[in-house]
Short mmCIF file of C-alpha atoms and ligand atoms in Angstrom, two decimals:
data_model
loop_
_atom_site.label_atom_id
_atom_site.label_comp_id
_atom_site.label_asym_id
_atom_site.label_seq_id
_atom_site.Cartn_x
_atom_site.Cartn_y
_atom_site.Cartn_z
CA MET A 141 19.55 -14.55 21.50
CA THR A 142 23.14 -14.03 22.49
CA PRO A 143 24.80 -11.43 20.35
CA GLY A 144 28.53 -11.62 20.76
CA PRO A 145 30.79 -8.63 21.24
CA ALA A 146 31.12 -6.11 18.45
CA GLY A 147 33.51 -7.37 15.83
CA ASP A 148 32.36 -10.99 16.20
CA ARG A 149 30.78 -12.18 12.96
CA SER A 150 27.52 -12.86 14.79
CA THR A 151 27.21 -9.19 15.64
CA ASP A 152 29.08 -7.49 12.88
CA GLY A 153 28.15 -9.75 10.03
CA SER A 154 31.10 -8.67 7.97
CA ALA A 155 34.05 -9.35 10.21
CA ASP A 156 35.79 -11.24 7.47
CA GLY A 157 35.79 -8.09 5.40
CA ALA A 158 33.41 -9.53 2.83
CA GLY A 159 29.79 -8.63 2.54
CA ARG A 160 27.52 -6.27 4.37
CA HIS A 161 25.41 -6.59 7.49
CA LEU A 162 21.78 -5.56 7.36
CA VAL A 163 19.92 -5.38 10.66
CA VAL A 164 16.13 -5.39 10.70
CA VAL A 165 14.45 -3.94 13.78
CA GLY A 166 11.04 -5.55 14.25
CA GLY A 167 9.90 -9.05 13.34
CA GLY A 168 6.46 -8.18 12.03
CA VAL A 169 5.51 -8.81 8.43
CA THR A 170 7.31 -5.69 7.21
CA GLY A 171 10.56 -6.59 8.94
CA LEU A 172 10.45 -10.22 7.85
CA ALA A 173 9.77 -9.18 4.25
CA ALA A 174 12.76 -6.82 4.41
CA ALA A 175 14.91 -9.66 5.75
CA TRP A 176 13.63 -12.04 3.07
CA GLU A 177 14.55 -9.64 0.28
CA ALA A 178 18.01 -9.03 1.73
CA SER A 179 18.68 -12.70 2.46
CA ALA A 180 18.52 -13.50 -1.25
CA ARG A 181 21.86 -11.69 -1.57
CA ALA A 182 24.86 -13.94 -0.94
CA ASP A 183 26.98 -10.93 0.04
CA VAL A 184 24.64 -9.78 2.80
CA THR A 185 24.33 -11.06 6.36
CA VAL A 186 20.88 -10.48 7.82
CA THR A 187 19.92 -10.13 11.47
CA VAL A 188 16.33 -9.64 12.65
CA LEU A 189 15.83 -8.25 16.16
CA GLU A 190 12.34 -8.56 17.65
CA ALA A 191 11.44 -7.10 21.03
CA SER A 192 8.65 -9.50 21.96
CA ASP A 193 8.93 -13.22 22.48
CA ARG A 194 7.26 -14.03 19.17
CA LEU A 195 7.46 -13.02 15.54
CA GLY A 196 4.55 -11.63 13.54
CA GLY A 197 3.75 -8.37 15.32
CA LYS A 198 0.12 -7.64 14.49
CA VAL A 199 -0.23 -11.05 12.85
CA ARG A 200 -1.12 -13.65 15.42
CA THR A 201 -2.99 -16.91 14.92
CA SER A 202 -3.96 -18.98 17.91
CA ALA A 203 -6.46 -21.59 19.03
CA ILE A 204 -9.80 -21.00 20.69
CA ASP A 205 -11.17 -23.89 22.67
CA LEU A 206 -14.48 -25.24 21.44
CA PRO A 207 -16.18 -28.22 23.08
CA GLY A 208 -15.20 -30.38 20.08
CA GLY A 209 -11.55 -29.33 20.30
CA PRO A 210 -9.44 -26.24 19.58
CA ARG A 211 -9.84 -24.30 16.32
CA THR A 212 -7.21 -22.02 14.86
CA VAL A 213 -8.47 -18.46 14.49
CA ASP A 214 -6.59 -15.31 13.58
CA GLU A 215 -6.37 -12.64 16.27
CA GLY A 216 -5.52 -9.90 13.77
CA ALA A 217 -5.27 -9.96 9.99
CA ASP A 218 -7.24 -12.89 8.57
CA ASN A 219 -6.89 -12.11 4.87
CA PHE A 220 -5.12 -9.85 2.42
CA LEU A 221 -5.95 -8.04 -0.77
CA ALA A 222 -5.16 -10.14 -3.83
CA ARG A 223 -5.30 -7.23 -6.27
CA VAL A 224 -2.29 -5.62 -4.64
CA PRO A 225 -0.08 -8.56 -5.58
CA ASP A 226 2.75 -8.48 -3.04
CA ALA A 227 1.27 -10.83 -0.44
CA VAL A 228 0.04 -13.43 -2.91
CA GLU A 229 3.37 -13.25 -4.77
CA LEU A 230 5.31 -13.78 -1.55
CA CYS A 231 3.13 -16.76 -0.62
CA VAL A 232 3.81 -18.30 -4.02
CA GLU A 233 7.54 -17.60 -3.67
CA LEU A 234 7.50 -19.39 -0.31
CA GLY A 235 5.71 -22.42 -1.72
CA LEU A 236 2.42 -21.63 0.02
CA GLU A 237 0.35 -21.51 -3.16
CA ASP A 238 -1.56 -24.66 -2.20
CA GLN A 239 -2.62 -23.08 1.06
CA LEU A 240 -4.11 -19.93 -0.46
CA ILE A 241 -7.87 -19.87 0.00
CA GLU A 242 -10.69 -17.44 -0.73
CA PRO A 243 -13.44 -16.39 1.65
CA ALA A 244 -16.51 -18.59 1.22
CA ILE A 245 -18.69 -15.53 0.99
CA GLY A 246 -17.82 -11.90 0.47
CA ARG A 247 -20.83 -9.62 0.65
CA ALA A 248 -20.86 -7.16 3.51
CA ALA A 249 -23.75 -5.35 5.11
CA VAL A 250 -24.18 -2.26 7.20
CA TRP A 251 -26.35 -1.71 10.25
CA ALA A 252 -28.19 1.39 9.14
CA ARG A 253 -31.53 2.92 9.96
CA GLY A 254 -32.27 0.18 12.48
CA ALA A 255 -31.63 -2.88 10.30
CA VAL A 256 -28.89 -5.03 8.78
CA ARG A 257 -28.83 -3.95 5.13
CA PRO A 258 -26.65 -5.53 2.42
CA TYR A 259 -24.10 -3.15 0.99
CA PRO A 260 -24.68 -2.14 -2.64
CA THR A 261 -22.69 -4.32 -5.03
CA ARG A 262 -21.69 -1.36 -7.22
CA HIS A 263 -19.43 0.80 -5.12
CA VAL A 264 -15.79 1.79 -4.75
CA LEU A 265 -14.69 2.05 -1.11
CA GLY A 266 -18.28 2.77 -0.18
CA VAL A 267 -18.89 5.40 -2.87
CA PRO A 268 -22.08 4.22 -4.57
CA LEU A 269 -22.03 4.01 -8.36
CA ASP A 270 -25.70 3.23 -8.90
CA ALA A 271 -28.32 5.37 -7.19
CA ASP A 272 -31.15 2.96 -8.04
CA GLU A 273 -29.37 0.03 -6.41
CA LEU A 274 -28.55 2.20 -3.41
CA ALA A 275 -32.22 3.15 -3.08
CA ARG A 276 -33.18 -0.53 -2.92
CA THR A 277 -30.79 -1.18 0.00
CA GLY A 278 -32.54 1.35 2.24
CA ILE A 279 -29.17 2.34 3.73
CA VAL A 280 -29.77 6.06 3.20
CA SER A 281 -32.81 8.31 2.93
CA ASP A 282 -34.54 9.26 -0.33
CA ASP A 283 -32.93 12.71 -0.11
CA ALA A 284 -29.51 11.09 0.08
CA VAL A 285 -30.28 8.86 -2.92
CA ARG A 286 -31.22 11.99 -4.88
CA ALA A 287 -27.91 13.60 -3.94
CA VAL A 288 -26.07 10.47 -5.13
CA ALA A 289 -28.00 10.48 -8.43
CA GLY A 290 -27.24 14.17 -8.90
CA GLU A 291 -23.50 13.81 -8.44
CA VAL A 292 -23.13 12.84 -12.11
CA ASP A 293 -23.83 16.52 -12.87
CA SER A 294 -21.13 17.76 -10.52
CA THR A 295 -18.97 20.54 -11.90
CA ASP A 296 -16.73 20.71 -8.83
CA PRO A 297 -13.03 20.59 -9.61
CA ALA A 298 -10.79 18.03 -7.90
CA PRO A 299 -9.43 19.32 -4.60
CA PRO A 300 -6.06 20.99 -5.28
CA ASP A 301 -4.58 19.68 -2.03
CA ASP A 302 -5.12 16.70 0.20
CA VAL A 303 -8.44 16.81 2.04
CA ALA A 304 -10.30 14.69 4.55
CA ILE A 305 -12.25 11.84 2.95
CA GLY A 306 -15.39 12.88 4.80
CA ALA A 307 -15.24 16.49 3.62
CA PHE A 308 -14.70 15.47 0.00
CA ILE A 309 -17.31 12.71 -0.17
CA GLY A 310 -19.77 14.69 1.93
CA GLY A 311 -19.42 17.66 -0.39
CA ARG A 312 -20.20 15.50 -3.41
CA PHE A 313 -22.78 13.03 -2.09
CA GLY A 314 -24.00 14.38 1.26
CA ARG A 315 -23.28 13.33 4.82
CA GLU A 316 -25.39 10.17 4.84
CA VAL A 317 -23.08 8.55 2.29
CA VAL A 318 -20.16 9.46 4.56
CA GLU A 319 -21.83 8.18 7.70
CA HIS A 320 -23.52 5.01 6.43
CA LEU A 321 -21.31 3.86 3.54
CA VAL A 322 -17.80 5.29 3.29
CA GLY A 323 -17.28 5.87 7.01
CA PRO A 324 -18.17 2.36 8.20
CA LEU A 325 -16.02 0.76 5.49
CA VAL A 326 -12.95 3.00 5.22
CA GLY A 327 -13.14 4.26 8.79
CA GLY A 328 -13.67 0.67 9.95
CA ILE A 329 -10.60 -0.70 8.17
CA ASN A 330 -8.47 2.06 9.70
CA ALA A 331 -10.27 2.40 13.06
CA GLY A 332 -10.32 6.00 11.95
CA ASP A 333 -12.46 9.08 11.58
CA VAL A 334 -13.04 9.78 7.89
CA ASP A 335 -13.31 13.45 8.77
CA GLU A 336 -9.60 13.32 9.60
CA LEU A 337 -8.27 10.61 7.28
CA SER A 338 -6.43 11.65 4.14
CA LEU A 339 -8.13 11.22 0.76
CA ARG A 340 -4.77 10.79 -0.95
CA ALA A 341 -3.12 8.42 1.52
CA VAL A 342 -6.07 6.24 2.57
CA THR A 343 -8.18 6.22 -0.60
CA PRO A 344 -5.79 6.89 -3.49
CA GLN A 345 -8.32 5.29 -5.90
CA LEU A 346 -10.83 8.01 -5.03
CA ALA A 347 -8.20 10.75 -5.22
CA ALA A 348 -7.09 9.55 -8.67
CA ALA A 349 -10.67 9.33 -9.94
CA ALA A 350 -11.40 12.79 -8.57
CA ALA A 351 -8.55 14.11 -10.68
CA ASP A 352 -10.08 12.52 -13.82
CA GLY A 353 -13.07 14.76 -14.11
CA ALA A 354 -15.83 16.67 -12.41
CA SER A 355 -18.15 13.78 -11.46
CA LEU A 356 -16.60 11.20 -9.17
CA THR A 357 -19.39 8.75 -10.03
CA LEU A 358 -18.67 8.94 -13.75
CA ALA A 359 -14.91 8.80 -13.25
CA LEU A 360 -15.15 5.71 -11.03
CA ARG A 361 -17.57 3.99 -13.44
CA HIS A 362 -15.23 4.76 -16.32
CA ARG A 363 -12.21 3.37 -14.45
CA LEU A 364 -14.09 0.20 -13.54
CA ALA A 365 -15.22 -0.31 -17.14
CA ALA A 366 -11.69 0.23 -18.43
CA ALA A 367 -10.18 -2.26 -15.97
CA PRO A 368 -12.92 -4.58 -14.74
CA PRO A 369 -11.88 -6.46 -11.62
CA SER A 370 -11.03 -10.11 -12.17
CA GLY A 371 -10.18 -12.88 -9.74
CA PRO A 372 -10.73 -12.92 -6.01
CA VAL A 373 -10.50 -9.65 -4.11
CA PHE A 374 -9.17 -11.30 -0.96
CA ARG A 375 -7.03 -14.32 -0.25
CA ALA A 376 -6.07 -15.97 3.01
CA LEU A 377 -3.95 -18.85 4.23
CA ALA A 378 -5.71 -22.03 5.28
CA GLY A 379 -3.74 -22.38 8.52
CA GLY A 380 -4.16 -18.71 9.40
CA THR A 381 -2.04 -15.68 8.56
CA ALA A 382 0.70 -16.79 10.96
CA THR A 383 1.55 -19.46 8.38
CA LEU A 384 3.14 -16.69 6.35
CA VAL A 385 5.18 -15.50 9.33
CA ASP A 386 6.25 -18.99 10.38
CA THR A 387 7.23 -19.97 6.85
CA LEU A 388 9.16 -16.75 6.33
CA ALA A 389 11.04 -17.33 9.57
CA ASP A 390 11.87 -20.95 8.62
CA ARG A 391 13.12 -19.96 5.18
CA LEU A 392 15.13 -17.07 6.56
CA ARG A 393 16.89 -19.42 8.98
CA GLU A 394 17.57 -21.82 6.10
CA ARG A 395 19.23 -18.94 4.30
CA GLY A 396 21.39 -18.28 7.34
CA ALA A 397 19.66 -15.17 8.69
CA GLY A 398 19.87 -14.58 12.44
CA ILE A 399 16.43 -14.14 14.00
CA HIS A 400 16.34 -13.10 17.64
CA THR A 401 13.18 -12.62 19.68
CA SER A 402 13.02 -11.04 23.15
CA THR A 403 15.61 -8.61 21.86
CA ALA A 404 14.53 -4.99 22.02
CA VAL A 405 16.61 -2.45 20.16
CA THR A 406 17.10 0.64 22.31
CA GLY A 407 18.94 2.98 19.99
CA LEU A 408 20.85 3.57 16.78
CA GLY A 409 24.05 5.56 16.59
CA ALA A 410 26.86 6.32 14.18
CA THR A 411 30.17 4.48 14.57
CA THR A 412 33.43 6.29 13.92
CA ASP A 413 33.86 4.38 10.67
CA GLY A 414 30.51 5.50 9.29
CA ARG A 415 28.48 2.43 10.13
CA ILE A 416 25.49 2.05 12.44
CA ALA A 417 25.73 0.90 16.06
CA VAL A 418 22.55 -0.96 16.99
CA THR A 419 22.08 -0.89 20.76
CA VAL A 420 20.24 -3.82 22.27
CA ALA A 421 18.91 -3.98 25.83
CA ASP A 422 21.40 -5.65 28.22
CA ARG A 423 23.58 -6.90 25.38
CA PRO A 424 26.60 -5.65 23.45
CA ALA A 425 25.83 -3.38 20.50
CA LEU A 426 25.72 -4.78 16.98
CA VAL A 427 27.36 -3.03 14.07
CA ALA A 428 25.44 -2.78 10.82
CA ASP A 429 26.05 -1.33 7.39
CA SER A 430 22.36 -0.66 6.97
CA VAL A 431 19.28 -0.83 9.15
CA VAL A 432 15.61 -1.30 8.34
CA VAL A 433 13.46 -0.05 11.20
CA ALA A 434 10.12 -1.84 10.91
CA ALA A 435 8.76 -1.03 14.37
CA PRO A 436 5.76 1.22 15.13
CA ALA A 437 6.37 4.95 14.60
CA PRO A 438 6.68 5.93 18.30
CA THR A 439 9.45 3.35 18.74
CA ALA A 440 11.05 4.25 15.43
CA ALA A 441 11.15 7.89 16.61
CA GLU A 442 13.04 6.89 19.75
CA LEU A 443 15.48 4.75 17.78
CA VAL A 444 16.40 7.28 15.08
CA GLY A 445 16.31 10.28 17.43
CA ASP A 446 20.08 10.58 17.80
CA LEU A 447 20.77 10.10 14.09
CA SER A 448 17.99 12.32 12.80
CA PRO A 449 16.10 14.51 15.28
CA ALA A 450 14.02 15.89 12.38
CA ALA A 451 12.85 12.44 11.26
CA ALA A 452 12.05 11.57 14.86
CA ALA A 453 9.98 14.72 15.30
CA HIS A 454 7.95 13.91 12.18
CA LEU A 455 7.48 10.27 13.26
CA ARG A 456 6.07 11.44 16.60
CA ARG A 457 3.26 13.27 14.81
CA ILE A 458 1.64 10.01 13.69
CA VAL A 459 -1.42 9.36 15.84
CA HIS A 460 -2.50 5.83 16.85
CA VAL A 461 -5.76 4.21 17.86
CA PRO A 462 -5.74 1.03 19.99
CA VAL A 463 -8.19 -1.63 18.81
CA ALA A 464 -9.38 -5.04 19.95
CA PHE A 465 -11.02 -8.06 18.41
CA VAL A 466 -13.50 -9.99 20.50
CA THR A 467 -14.00 -13.50 19.14
CA VAL A 468 -17.05 -15.37 20.34
CA ALA A 469 -18.11 -18.93 19.58
CA LEU A 470 -21.84 -19.56 19.83
CA ASP A 471 -23.94 -22.72 19.71
CA ALA A 472 -24.87 -22.77 16.00
CA SER A 473 -28.21 -24.42 16.68
CA ARG A 474 -29.28 -21.39 18.74
CA VAL A 475 -28.02 -18.62 16.46
CA THR A 476 -29.15 -17.33 13.08
CA VAL A 477 -27.01 -14.83 11.22
CA PRO A 478 -28.42 -13.21 8.08
CA GLU A 479 -27.99 -15.38 4.98
CA GLY A 480 -25.61 -14.51 2.17
CA LEU A 481 -23.49 -12.04 4.16
CA SER A 482 -19.93 -12.12 5.45
CA GLY A 483 -20.42 -9.52 8.15
CA VAL A 484 -21.94 -6.24 9.24
CA LEU A 485 -20.28 -2.84 9.46
CA VAL A 486 -21.50 -0.58 12.24
CA PRO A 487 -21.59 3.20 11.63
CA ARG A 488 -20.35 5.55 14.32
CA ASP A 489 -23.70 7.27 14.69
CA ALA A 490 -25.14 3.95 15.95
CA GLY A 491 -23.38 4.69 19.25
CA LEU A 492 -22.35 1.04 19.70
CA LEU A 493 -18.95 -0.23 20.78
CA ALA A 494 -18.66 -2.62 17.83
CA THR A 495 -17.35 -1.18 14.58
CA ALA A 496 -17.79 -4.41 12.61
CA VAL A 497 -19.03 -7.95 13.14
CA SER A 498 -17.37 -10.52 10.91
CA PHE A 499 -19.22 -13.81 10.41
CA GLY A 500 -15.86 -15.55 10.74
CA SER A 501 -16.90 -19.19 10.49
CA ARG A 502 -19.03 -18.43 7.44
CA LYS A 503 -16.16 -16.66 5.68
CA TRP A 504 -13.60 -19.23 6.83
CA PRO A 505 -15.35 -22.56 7.41
CA HIS A 506 -12.20 -24.00 9.01
CA TRP A 507 -12.68 -21.65 11.96
CA SER A 508 -15.54 -23.78 13.23
CA ASP A 509 -16.32 -27.42 13.93
CA GLY A 510 -19.74 -26.99 12.32
CA ALA A 511 -21.51 -27.01 15.67
CA HIS A 512 -20.46 -23.44 16.46
CA THR A 513 -20.81 -20.06 14.85
CA VAL A 514 -17.67 -18.01 15.34
CA LEU A 515 -18.08 -14.23 15.16
CA ARG A 516 -15.27 -11.73 15.39
CA VAL A 517 -16.23 -8.29 16.60
CA ALA A 518 -13.96 -5.26 16.10
CA VAL A 519 -13.98 -2.52 18.74
CA GLY A 520 -11.97 0.66 19.14
CA HIS A 521 -12.11 3.72 16.97
CA ARG A 522 -10.63 7.19 16.81
CA HIS A 523 -12.40 9.28 19.47
CA ASP A 524 -13.81 6.15 21.13
CA ASP A 525 -11.56 5.17 24.02
CA ARG A 526 -14.18 3.03 25.77
CA PRO A 527 -12.62 -0.38 24.96
CA ALA A 528 -9.37 0.56 26.70
CA ASP A 529 -11.31 1.37 29.88
CA LEU A 530 -13.06 -2.00 29.99
CA ASP A 531 -11.48 -5.21 31.26
CA ASP A 532 -11.86 -8.33 29.14
CA ASP A 533 -15.03 -9.56 30.88
CA GLU A 534 -16.65 -6.13 30.54
CA LEU A 535 -15.64 -5.96 26.90
CA VAL A 536 -17.19 -9.35 26.15
CA ALA A 537 -20.38 -8.27 27.96
CA ALA A 538 -20.53 -5.02 25.95
CA VAL A 539 -19.99 -6.92 22.70
CA ARG A 540 -22.77 -9.34 23.62
CA ALA A 541 -25.11 -6.39 24.07
CA ASP A 542 -24.12 -5.07 20.62
CA LEU A 543 -24.68 -8.50 19.05
CA SER A 544 -28.12 -8.54 20.58
CA THR A 545 -28.88 -5.09 19.13
CA VAL A 546 -27.52 -5.71 15.65
CA LEU A 547 -28.23 -9.42 15.08
CA GLY A 548 -30.76 -10.27 17.76
CA VAL A 549 -28.24 -12.79 19.11
CA GLY A 550 -28.71 -13.18 22.85
CA VAL A 551 -27.16 -16.54 23.72
CA ALA A 552 -24.11 -16.74 25.92
CA PRO A 553 -20.92 -17.68 24.05
CA VAL A 554 -19.41 -21.11 24.68
CA ALA A 555 -15.99 -19.46 24.26
CA ALA A 556 -14.82 -15.86 24.08
CA ARG A 557 -11.41 -14.33 23.51
CA VAL A 558 -10.21 -10.74 23.59
CA SER A 559 -7.23 -9.76 21.42
CA ARG A 560 -5.99 -6.24 22.13
CA TRP A 561 -3.70 -4.30 19.83
CA SER A 562 -1.78 -1.28 21.04
CA PRO A 563 -0.53 1.16 19.81
CA GLY A 564 -2.91 -0.16 17.14
CA PHE A 565 -3.69 1.53 13.88
CA ALA A 566 -1.76 4.56 12.70
CA GLN A 567 -4.07 7.29 11.47
CA TYR A 568 -3.12 8.57 8.04
CA GLN A 569 -4.45 12.04 8.59
CA VAL A 570 -4.69 14.78 5.97
CA GLY A 571 -1.14 15.49 4.77
CA HIS A 572 0.14 12.00 5.65
CA LEU A 573 1.96 11.53 2.34
CA GLU A 574 3.80 14.82 2.83
CA LEU A 575 4.66 13.80 6.39
CA VAL A 576 6.11 10.49 5.16
CA GLY A 577 8.02 12.42 2.48
CA ARG A 578 9.53 14.63 5.18
CA ILE A 579 10.52 11.59 7.27
CA ARG A 580 12.24 10.04 4.25
CA SER A 581 14.00 13.27 3.31
CA ALA A 582 15.25 13.85 6.83
CA LEU A 583 16.56 10.31 7.11
CA GLY A 584 18.05 10.47 3.63
CA ALA A 585 20.02 13.55 4.64
CA ASP A 586 20.96 12.50 8.19
CA ALA A 587 21.18 8.70 8.06
CA PRO A 588 21.10 7.38 4.49
CA ALA A 589 21.80 3.80 5.63
CA VAL A 590 18.60 3.70 7.69
CA ARG A 591 15.05 3.21 6.41
CA VAL A 592 11.90 3.44 8.51
CA VAL A 593 9.04 1.46 6.97
CA GLY A 594 5.90 -0.39 7.97
CA ALA A 595 2.22 -0.10 8.59
CA ASP A 596 2.48 3.32 10.22
CA LEU A 597 3.91 4.94 7.11
CA GLY A 598 3.32 3.43 3.69
CA GLY A 599 0.13 1.36 3.90
CA LEU A 600 -1.23 -0.86 6.66
CA GLY A 601 -2.48 -3.81 4.61
CA LEU A 602 -0.21 -6.83 4.48
CA PRO A 603 0.61 -6.41 0.76
CA ALA A 604 1.69 -2.81 1.38
CA CYS A 605 3.79 -3.86 4.39
CA ILE A 606 5.51 -6.58 2.35
CA ALA A 607 6.16 -4.16 -0.50
CA GLN A 608 7.66 -1.61 1.91
CA GLY A 609 9.93 -4.14 3.62
CA ARG A 610 11.23 -5.57 0.38
CA GLY A 611 11.58 -2.11 -1.16
CA ALA A 612 13.61 -0.83 1.79
CA SER A 613 16.12 -3.68 1.50
CA ARG A 614 16.39 -3.23 -2.25
CA GLU A 615 17.09 0.47 -1.82
CA LEU A 616 19.69 -0.08 0.88
CA LEU A 617 21.46 -2.90 -0.94
CA PHE A 618 21.22 -1.63 -4.53
C1 FAD B 898 -6.79 -6.26 14.53
C2 FAD B 898 -6.11 -6.11 13.20
C3 FAD B 898 -6.66 -6.66 12.06
C4 FAD B 898 -6.03 -6.53 10.83
N1 FAD B 898 -6.57 -7.11 9.72
C5 FAD B 898 -5.91 -7.05 8.55
C6 FAD B 898 -6.38 -7.78 7.42
O1 FAD B 898 -7.37 -8.52 7.49
N2 FAD B 898 -5.68 -7.68 6.25
C7 FAD B 898 -4.55 -6.92 6.15
O2 FAD B 898 -3.95 -6.87 5.07
N3 FAD B 898 -4.07 -6.24 7.22
C8 FAD B 898 -4.73 -6.29 8.40
N4 FAD B 898 -4.23 -5.63 9.49
C9 FAD B 898 -3.04 -4.80 9.33
C10 FAD B 898 -1.76 -5.61 9.34
O3 FAD B 898 -1.89 -6.78 10.10
C11 FAD B 898 -0.66 -4.75 9.94
O4 FAD B 898 -0.65 -3.47 9.35
C12 FAD B 898 0.72 -5.39 9.73
O5 FAD B 898 0.73 -6.71 10.22
C13 FAD B 898 1.77 -4.53 10.39
O6 FAD B 898 3.04 -5.11 10.17
P1 FAD B 898 4.36 -4.33 10.56
O7 FAD B 898 5.45 -5.34 10.47
O8 FAD B 898 4.50 -3.08 9.77
O9 FAD B 898 4.16 -3.87 12.07
P2 FAD B 898 3.95 -4.75 13.37
O10 FAD B 898 3.17 -5.95 13.08
O11 FAD B 898 3.45 -3.79 14.41
O12 FAD B 898 5.42 -5.24 13.75
C14 FAD B 898 6.34 -4.41 14.39
C15 FAD B 898 7.23 -5.28 15.24
O13 FAD B 898 8.25 -4.48 15.82
C16 FAD B 898 8.50 -4.98 17.10
N5 FAD B 898 9.20 -3.97 17.88
C17 FAD B 898 8.69 -2.88 18.48
N6 FAD B 898 9.65 -2.21 19.12
C18 FAD B 898 10.81 -2.88 18.91
C19 FAD B 898 12.15 -2.69 19.35
N7 FAD B 898 12.51 -1.63 20.12
N8 FAD B 898 13.09 -3.59 18.98
C20 FAD B 898 12.75 -4.67 18.23
N9 FAD B 898 11.47 -4.90 17.80
C21 FAD B 898 10.54 -4.01 18.14
C22 FAD B 898 7.12 -5.31 17.62
O14 FAD B 898 7.16 -6.18 18.73
C23 FAD B 898 6.49 -5.93 16.39
O15 FAD B 898 6.67 -7.33 16.35
C24 FAD B 898 -4.84 -5.78 10.74
C25 FAD B 898 -4.28 -5.22 11.89
C26 FAD B 898 -4.89 -5.40 13.11
C27 FAD B 898 -4.27 -4.82 14.35
#
């Protein structure tokens, strides 16, 4: 990009005196959604500034080379929740409805007590709703099943304050449910430790049900009966999640938005006329009326530090965990993965590097040419720094050892790819909602024309990121 000098329409966006200039820092899904919302307004000029040489942030879709030709496989997010509507709605708005697909198979399993065991069908975020069904899975001991059955008699009040998911669930159902059911699922999604993660921020469904009554089991069953789930839980895009990013970028350009990659924002400051100076590395500053910062929290802290030291201090408290996905393609004729399952979650107490193995080509048949089984293995977890210490070859070797342990798969992959993500997943620790509230209050007081949003604050799933981006623009441009 070549921003012109301040005052030029390309930098100021309102040099003709009409309209306002909204600058978005970060071209991930949150930033692009913010830009999309703002670009619908004829009186607003939109500029997206992205530090890296590509858009999408943690969404990246690329090809892996199989003997029969390359296949397109996501390196990060490969699907999104359909029941939180924002991602599906945006896809429809962008004309991508025809490309929305569902996973071919959805049942997960957990590697527990030395075997791959299908997850119970009746559960909410790993909290079992049917002790008899749980007993049949063999995931937990008989003592643990008895504790689950007994929870219906709980007289414990809901926790008055936010608590760790592990402490709350463990107190109600016992530690095995934490370690073999809730931990692998919720901890896996967040690369987090459920003994640190916030009940209210990470599992609001459980927090709300806890507030309903004494027994969490009964409250969750009641909620499910009152609003039975309908339709697919997950959706994806046939060409990979980057289709959303690419389409958003195309449509934004059609609407006249400026999108500039390889353009790192280095600071935000106040201009003498009450606007925001957006400093860009090696280029003249831009002037904006409002700014959406949709970059990871450590960067956001640096950027807003001059405008709001208090917001920056709060942003710096958010802890991150780097993660990686190792994608392996195996000769399908030499590999058998358990029937009827979409993948296996791996509990922490297993001591393995893998936290989950997704049977990618079974879930998404377009990932494979039919002759190969494509597995995607997640590694990296709070308090497990081992992946960062291994180079790519060592990581692939370690993952192969885990696949041998969990699935009995010993064949060498015909292709392997390591996708690393750093700073990775923000950890919504106990008190996260209050922390986000303090960030918003501080910014509201010190820099009301600036919003900090994105996966590190208000939800890391794509629907939540889209909702945050769009919401920030709506608030700023009301
Ligand atoms: C491995 C993995 C798997 C996932 N799987 C799923 C899934 O299946 N479903 C789901 O819903 N979610 C999933 N997620 C979560 C989801 O992908 C992310 O939470 C979401 O994409 C984050 O979007 P974001 O725009 O908030 O942040 P990011 O994607 O991190 O984007 C931030 C952008 O800001 C840019 N930036 C940083 N500093 C600056 C600067 N100084 N100036 C300008 N730009 C800057 C960065 O380069 C980046 O492009 C997954 C995440 C990962 C890592």
